[in-house]
Amino acid sequence: LLESFPDVDENMASTARFELAYDEFKNRNMDPFNEFVNKFSTSHMAQQALSLMARFYKDSDNKVSELGVYARMLELYPNNPRTLNGYAWRMAEMELNLEDALAKARYAVELTAIDKDFQAGILDTEAEVLWKMGRFNEAILTIEKSLRINPSSDYFMNQKAKFVNAKKDARKHVPA
């Protein structure tokens, strides 16, 4: 169809090319997704393609390729709070690049100042990174910001309990 209708609008063309690339992706061929991202990097579908590739590499335990996808995402979308937050959370899970992850999470918090519900989740990511860094007091203070935005969140309350318990455990293991 793309060959038969070369004058189709950009949105329809990118949607069709995404679907074709997605079919190849399901067969573990990343090349069409990479080509799609190169050609349509401003499309929200390019971000989706990169997210799917990152998830694929995560599930395949291919950290090198996964980190490469995150690097590309950050290069293409350095001011996208979802990209920044996703990267920071994944780095916390992997316990890699934690200083960079913290900087990216904090920037995402700034970018979402007018969307408090979204910001609460990013503050959770910031707290998670701080926890992984052993900065328990800061993690507790940060998750409390999430709780001020959404005080009824069981998830945020459980996160706070996790950070408080980690702080208590760390004190038990400090030599006298």
PDB file of C-alpha atoms in Angstrom:
ATOM      1  CA  LEU A   1       0.000   0.000   0.000  1.00  0.00           C
ATOM      2  CA  LEU A   2       2.826   2.387   0.787  1.00  0.00           C
ATOM      3  CA  GLU A   3       4.270   1.817  -2.670  1.00  0.00           C
ATOM      4  CA  SER A   4       0.861   2.204  -4.325  1.00  0.00           C
ATOM      5  CA  PHE A   5       0.109   5.463  -2.503  1.00  0.00           C
ATOM      6  CA  PRO A   6       3.383   7.399  -2.270  1.00  0.00           C
ATOM      7  CA  ASP A   7       1.568  10.674  -1.504  1.00  0.00           C
ATOM      8  CA  VAL A   8      -0.087   9.412   1.672  1.00  0.00           C
ATOM      9  CA  ASP A   9       0.244  11.853   4.580  1.00  0.00           C
ATOM     10  CA  GLU A  10       3.147  11.538   7.013  1.00  0.00           C
ATOM     11  CA  ASN A  11       1.008  10.286   9.896  1.00  0.00           C
ATOM     12  CA  MET A  12      -0.515   7.454   7.870  1.00  0.00           C
ATOM     13  CA  ALA A  13       2.877   6.534   6.413  1.00  0.00           C
ATOM     14  CA  SER A  14       4.526   6.430   9.834  1.00  0.00           C
ATOM     15  CA  THR A  15       1.689   4.325  11.252  1.00  0.00           C
ATOM     16  CA  ALA A  16       1.967   1.836   8.386  1.00  0.00           C
ATOM     17  CA  ARG A  17       5.758   1.677   8.666  1.00  0.00           C
ATOM     18  CA  PHE A  18       5.501   1.178  12.427  1.00  0.00           C
ATOM     19  CA  GLU A  19       3.141  -1.763  11.938  1.00  0.00           C
ATOM     20  CA  LEU A  20       5.468  -3.328   9.365  1.00  0.00           C
ATOM     21  CA  ALA A  21       8.447  -2.845  11.670  1.00  0.00           C
ATOM     22  CA  TYR A  22       6.445  -4.246  14.586  1.00  0.00           C
ATOM     23  CA  ASP A  23       5.730  -7.430  12.631  1.00  0.00           C
ATOM     24  CA  GLU A  24       9.479  -7.862  12.128  1.00  0.00           C
ATOM     25  CA  PHE A  25      10.119  -7.043  15.798  1.00  0.00           C
ATOM     26  CA  LYS A  26       7.797  -9.891  16.820  1.00  0.00           C
ATOM     27  CA  ASN A  27      10.190 -12.131  14.867  1.00  0.00           C
ATOM     28  CA  ARG A  28      13.121 -10.707  16.862  1.00  0.00           C
ATOM     29  CA  ASN A  29      14.357  -8.527  13.993  1.00  0.00           C
ATOM     30  CA  MET A  30      15.249  -5.093  15.403  1.00  0.00           C
ATOM     31  CA  ASP A  31      16.525  -3.553  12.156  1.00  0.00           C
ATOM     32  CA  PRO A  32      13.144  -2.251  10.899  1.00  0.00           C
ATOM     33  CA  PHE A  33      12.432  -0.664  14.297  1.00  0.00           C
ATOM     34  CA  ASN A  34      15.833   1.027  14.224  1.00  0.00           C
ATOM     35  CA  GLU A  35      15.158   2.275  10.692  1.00  0.00           C
ATOM     36  CA  PHE A  36      11.726   3.476  11.775  1.00  0.00           C
ATOM     37  CA  VAL A  37      13.198   5.429  14.694  1.00  0.00           C
ATOM     38  CA  ASN A  38      15.802   6.971  12.385  1.00  0.00           C
ATOM     39  CA  LYS A  39      13.157   8.112   9.912  1.00  0.00           C
ATOM     40  CA  PHE A  40      10.318   9.071  12.289  1.00  0.00           C
ATOM     41  CA  SER A  41      12.125  10.081  15.492  1.00  0.00           C
ATOM     42  CA  THR A  42       9.607  12.840  16.231  1.00  0.00           C
ATOM     43  CA  SER A  43       6.714  10.384  16.168  1.00  0.00           C
ATOM     44  CA  HIS A  44       5.330   9.089  19.463  1.00  0.00           C
ATOM     45  CA  MET A  45       5.528   5.675  17.809  1.00  0.00           C
ATOM     46  CA  ALA A  46       9.337   5.989  17.681  1.00  0.00           C
ATOM     47  CA  GLN A  47       9.313   6.293  21.460  1.00  0.00           C
ATOM     48  CA  GLN A  48       7.051   3.258  21.610  1.00  0.00           C
ATOM     49  CA  ALA A  49       9.423   1.313  19.338  1.00  0.00           C
ATOM     50  CA  LEU A  50      12.374   2.164  21.569  1.00  0.00           C
ATOM     51  CA  SER A  51      10.424   1.188  24.689  1.00  0.00           C
ATOM     52  CA  LEU A  52       9.516  -2.150  23.125  1.00  0.00           C
ATOM     53  CA  MET A  53      13.148  -2.765  22.189  1.00  0.00           C
ATOM     54  CA  ALA A  54      14.319  -1.882  25.708  1.00  0.00           C
ATOM     55  CA  ARG A  55      11.766  -4.279  27.201  1.00  0.00           C
ATOM     56  CA  PHE A  56      12.809  -7.003  24.744  1.00  0.00           C
ATOM     57  CA  TYR A  57      16.470  -6.618  25.714  1.00  0.00           C
ATOM     58  CA  LYS A  58      15.530  -6.556  29.410  1.00  0.00           C
ATOM     59  CA  ASP A  59      13.567  -9.798  29.030  1.00  0.00           C
ATOM     60  CA  SER A  60      16.482 -11.293  27.070  1.00  0.00           C
ATOM     61  CA  ASP A  61      18.910 -10.193  29.811  1.00  0.00           C
ATOM     62  CA  ASN A  62      20.932  -8.324  27.182  1.00  0.00           C
ATOM     63  CA  LYS A  63      22.050  -5.395  29.320  1.00  0.00           C
ATOM     64  CA  VAL A  64      24.484  -3.979  26.766  1.00  0.00           C
ATOM     65  CA  SER A  65      21.803  -3.643  24.085  1.00  0.00           C
ATOM     66  CA  GLU A  66      19.265  -2.417  26.623  1.00  0.00           C
ATOM     67  CA  LEU A  67      21.642   0.306  27.806  1.00  0.00           C
ATOM     68  CA  GLY A  68      22.234   1.237  24.163  1.00  0.00           C
ATOM     69  CA  VAL A  69      18.507   1.699  23.634  1.00  0.00           C
ATOM     70  CA  TYR A  70      18.264   3.880  26.742  1.00  0.00           C
ATOM     71  CA  ALA A  71      21.192   5.981  25.530  1.00  0.00           C
ATOM     72  CA  ARG A  72      19.405   6.488  22.228  1.00  0.00           C
ATOM     73  CA  MET A  73      16.144   7.370  23.966  1.00  0.00           C
ATOM     74  CA  LEU A  74      17.891   9.961  26.121  1.00  0.00           C
ATOM     75  CA  GLU A  75      19.641  11.412  23.096  1.00  0.00           C
ATOM     76  CA  LEU A  76      16.415  11.732  21.111  1.00  0.00           C
ATOM     77  CA  TYR A  77      14.109  12.742  23.978  1.00  0.00           C
ATOM     78  CA  PRO A  78      16.245  14.484  26.634  1.00  0.00           C
ATOM     79  CA  ASN A  79      13.310  16.554  27.904  1.00  0.00           C
ATOM     80  CA  ASN A  80      10.645  13.853  27.973  1.00  0.00           C
ATOM     81  CA  PRO A  81       9.723  13.094  31.595  1.00  0.00           C
ATOM     82  CA  ARG A  82       8.500   9.563  30.743  1.00  0.00           C
ATOM     83  CA  THR A  83      11.806   8.747  29.079  1.00  0.00           C
ATOM     84  CA  LEU A  84      13.801  10.222  31.956  1.00  0.00           C
ATOM     85  CA  ASN A  85      11.682   8.435  34.553  1.00  0.00           C
ATOM     86  CA  GLY A  86      11.804   5.087  32.739  1.00  0.00           C
ATOM     87  CA  TYR A  87      15.574   5.298  32.446  1.00  0.00           C
ATOM     88  CA  ALA A  88      16.007   6.260  36.108  1.00  0.00           C
ATOM     89  CA  TRP A  89      13.744   3.442  37.328  1.00  0.00           C
ATOM     90  CA  ARG A  90      15.507   0.858  35.197  1.00  0.00           C
ATOM     91  CA  MET A  91      18.923   2.031  36.380  1.00  0.00           C
ATOM     92  CA  ALA A  92      17.696   1.616  39.962  1.00  0.00           C
ATOM     93  CA  GLU A  93      16.592  -1.923  39.128  1.00  0.00           C
ATOM     94  CA  MET A  94      19.954  -2.669  37.521  1.00  0.00           C
ATOM     95  CA  GLU A  95      21.885  -0.714  40.176  1.00  0.00           C
ATOM     96  CA  LEU A  96      23.832   1.064  37.427  1.00  0.00           C
ATOM     97  CA  ASN A  97      24.536   4.720  36.639  1.00  0.00           C
ATOM     98  CA  LEU A  98      22.779   5.756  39.840  1.00  0.00           C
ATOM     99  CA  GLU A  99      24.157   9.314  39.960  1.00  0.00           C
ATOM    100  CA  ASP A 100      22.996   9.882  36.380  1.00  0.00           C
ATOM    101  CA  ALA A 101      19.658   8.221  37.146  1.00  0.00           C
ATOM    102  CA  LEU A 102      19.178  10.552  40.116  1.00  0.00           C
ATOM    103  CA  ALA A 103      19.927  13.603  37.981  1.00  0.00           C
ATOM    104  CA  LYS A 104      17.485  12.432  35.295  1.00  0.00           C
ATOM    105  CA  ALA A 105      14.736  11.699  37.846  1.00  0.00           C
ATOM    106  CA  ARG A 106      15.169  15.108  39.444  1.00  0.00           C
ATOM    107  CA  TYR A 107      14.982  16.798  36.058  1.00  0.00           C
ATOM    108  CA  ALA A 108      11.798  14.857  35.275  1.00  0.00           C
ATOM    109  CA  VAL A 109      10.344  16.090  38.582  1.00  0.00           C
ATOM    110  CA  GLU A 110      11.042  19.666  37.473  1.00  0.00           C
ATOM    111  CA  LEU A 111       9.437  19.031  34.079  1.00  0.00           C
ATOM    112  CA  THR A 112       6.220  17.756  35.673  1.00  0.00           C
ATOM    113  CA  ALA A 113       5.684  20.603  38.134  1.00  0.00           C
ATOM    114  CA  ILE A 114       2.212  21.329  36.731  1.00  0.00           C
ATOM    115  CA  ASP A 115       1.099  17.666  36.677  1.00  0.00           C
ATOM    116  CA  LYS A 116       1.293  16.645  40.326  1.00  0.00           C
ATOM    117  CA  ASP A 117      -0.159  13.153  39.832  1.00  0.00           C
ATOM    118  CA  PHE A 118       2.501  12.335  37.257  1.00  0.00           C
ATOM    119  CA  GLN A 119       5.127  14.014  39.399  1.00  0.00           C
ATOM    120  CA  ALA A 120       4.247  11.801  42.377  1.00  0.00           C
ATOM    121  CA  GLY A 121       5.294   8.723  40.406  1.00  0.00           C
ATOM    122  CA  ILE A 122       8.542  10.341  39.341  1.00  0.00           C
ATOM    123  CA  LEU A 123       9.272  11.331  42.927  1.00  0.00           C
ATOM    124  CA  ASP A 124       8.834   7.644  43.749  1.00  0.00           C
ATOM    125  CA  THR A 125      11.500   6.863  41.153  1.00  0.00           C
ATOM    126  CA  GLU A 126      13.803   9.473  42.659  1.00  0.00           C
ATOM    127  CA  ALA A 127      13.246   7.914  46.096  1.00  0.00           C
ATOM    128  CA  GLU A 128      13.945   4.431  44.716  1.00  0.00           C
ATOM    129  CA  VAL A 129      17.258   5.599  43.250  1.00  0.00           C
ATOM    130  CA  LEU A 130      18.200   7.264  46.547  1.00  0.00           C
ATOM    131  CA  TRP A 131      17.337   4.049  48.391  1.00  0.00           C
ATOM    132  CA  LYS A 132      19.573   2.036  46.045  1.00  0.00           C
ATOM    133  CA  MET A 133      22.345   4.552  46.765  1.00  0.00           C
ATOM    134  CA  GLY A 134      21.930   3.971  50.507  1.00  0.00           C
ATOM    135  CA  ARG A 135      20.696   7.531  51.029  1.00  0.00           C
ATOM    136  CA  PHE A 136      17.778   6.443  53.192  1.00  0.00           C
ATOM    137  CA  ASN A 137      16.900   9.786  54.811  1.00  0.00           C
ATOM    138  CA  GLU A 138      16.646  11.466  51.414  1.00  0.00           C
ATOM    139  CA  ALA A 139      14.605   8.542  50.072  1.00  0.00           C
ATOM    140  CA  ILE A 140      12.157   8.881  52.976  1.00  0.00           C
ATOM    141  CA  LEU A 141      11.838  12.660  52.527  1.00  0.00           C
ATOM    142  CA  THR A 142      11.288  12.230  48.788  1.00  0.00           C
ATOM    143  CA  ILE A 143       8.611   9.530  49.073  1.00  0.00           C
ATOM    144  CA  GLU A 144       6.867  11.738  51.628  1.00  0.00           C
ATOM    145  CA  LYS A 145       6.473  14.303  48.819  1.00  0.00           C
ATOM    146  CA  SER A 146       4.650  11.618  46.817  1.00  0.00           C
ATOM    147  CA  LEU A 147       2.475  10.904  49.831  1.00  0.00           C
ATOM    148  CA  ARG A 148       1.604  14.596  50.197  1.00  0.00           C
ATOM    149  CA  ILE A 149       0.349  14.509  46.599  1.00  0.00           C
ATOM    150  CA  ASN A 150      -1.460  11.177  47.012  1.00  0.00           C
ATOM    151  CA  PRO A 151      -1.881  10.451  50.739  1.00  0.00           C
ATOM    152  CA  SER A 152      -4.100   7.410  50.197  1.00  0.00           C
ATOM    153  CA  SER A 153      -1.610   5.529  48.027  1.00  0.00           C
ATOM    154  CA  ASP A 154      -0.853   2.153  49.561  1.00  0.00           C
ATOM    155  CA  TYR A 155       2.058   1.812  47.149  1.00  0.00           C
ATOM    156  CA  PHE A 156       3.730   5.029  48.343  1.00  0.00           C
ATOM    157  CA  MET A 157       3.098   4.025  51.984  1.00  0.00           C
ATOM    158  CA  ASN A 158       4.740   0.645  51.326  1.00  0.00           C
ATOM    159  CA  GLN A 159       7.668   2.373  49.654  1.00  0.00           C
ATOM    160  CA  LYS A 160       8.135   4.592  52.713  1.00  0.00           C
ATOM    161  CA  ALA A 161       8.036   1.546  54.992  1.00  0.00           C
ATOM    162  CA  LYS A 162      10.655  -0.147  52.797  1.00  0.00           C
ATOM    163  CA  PHE A 163      12.952   2.863  53.067  1.00  0.00           C
ATOM    164  CA  VAL A 164      12.435   3.234  56.834  1.00  0.00           C
ATOM    165  CA  ASN A 165      13.168  -0.467  57.366  1.00  0.00           C
ATOM    166  CA  ALA A 166      16.291  -0.237  55.206  1.00  0.00           C
ATOM    167  CA  LYS A 167      17.483   2.658  57.339  1.00  0.00           C
ATOM    168  CA  LYS A 168      16.870   0.625  60.525  1.00  0.00           C
ATOM    169  CA  ASP A 169      18.668  -2.402  59.060  1.00  0.00           C
ATOM    170  CA  ALA A 170      21.626  -0.263  58.021  1.00  0.00           C
ATOM    171  CA  ARG A 171      21.957   1.047  61.599  1.00  0.00           C
ATOM    172  CA  LYS A 172      21.983  -2.517  62.960  1.00  0.00           C
ATOM    173  CA  HIS A 173      24.937  -3.405  60.721  1.00  0.00           C
ATOM    174  CA  VAL A 174      27.102  -0.405  61.572  1.00  0.00           C
ATOM    175  CA  PRO A 175      30.089  -1.537  63.655  1.00  0.00           C
ATOM    176  CA  ALA A 176      30.290   0.058  67.086  1.00  0.00           C
TER     177      ALA A 176
END
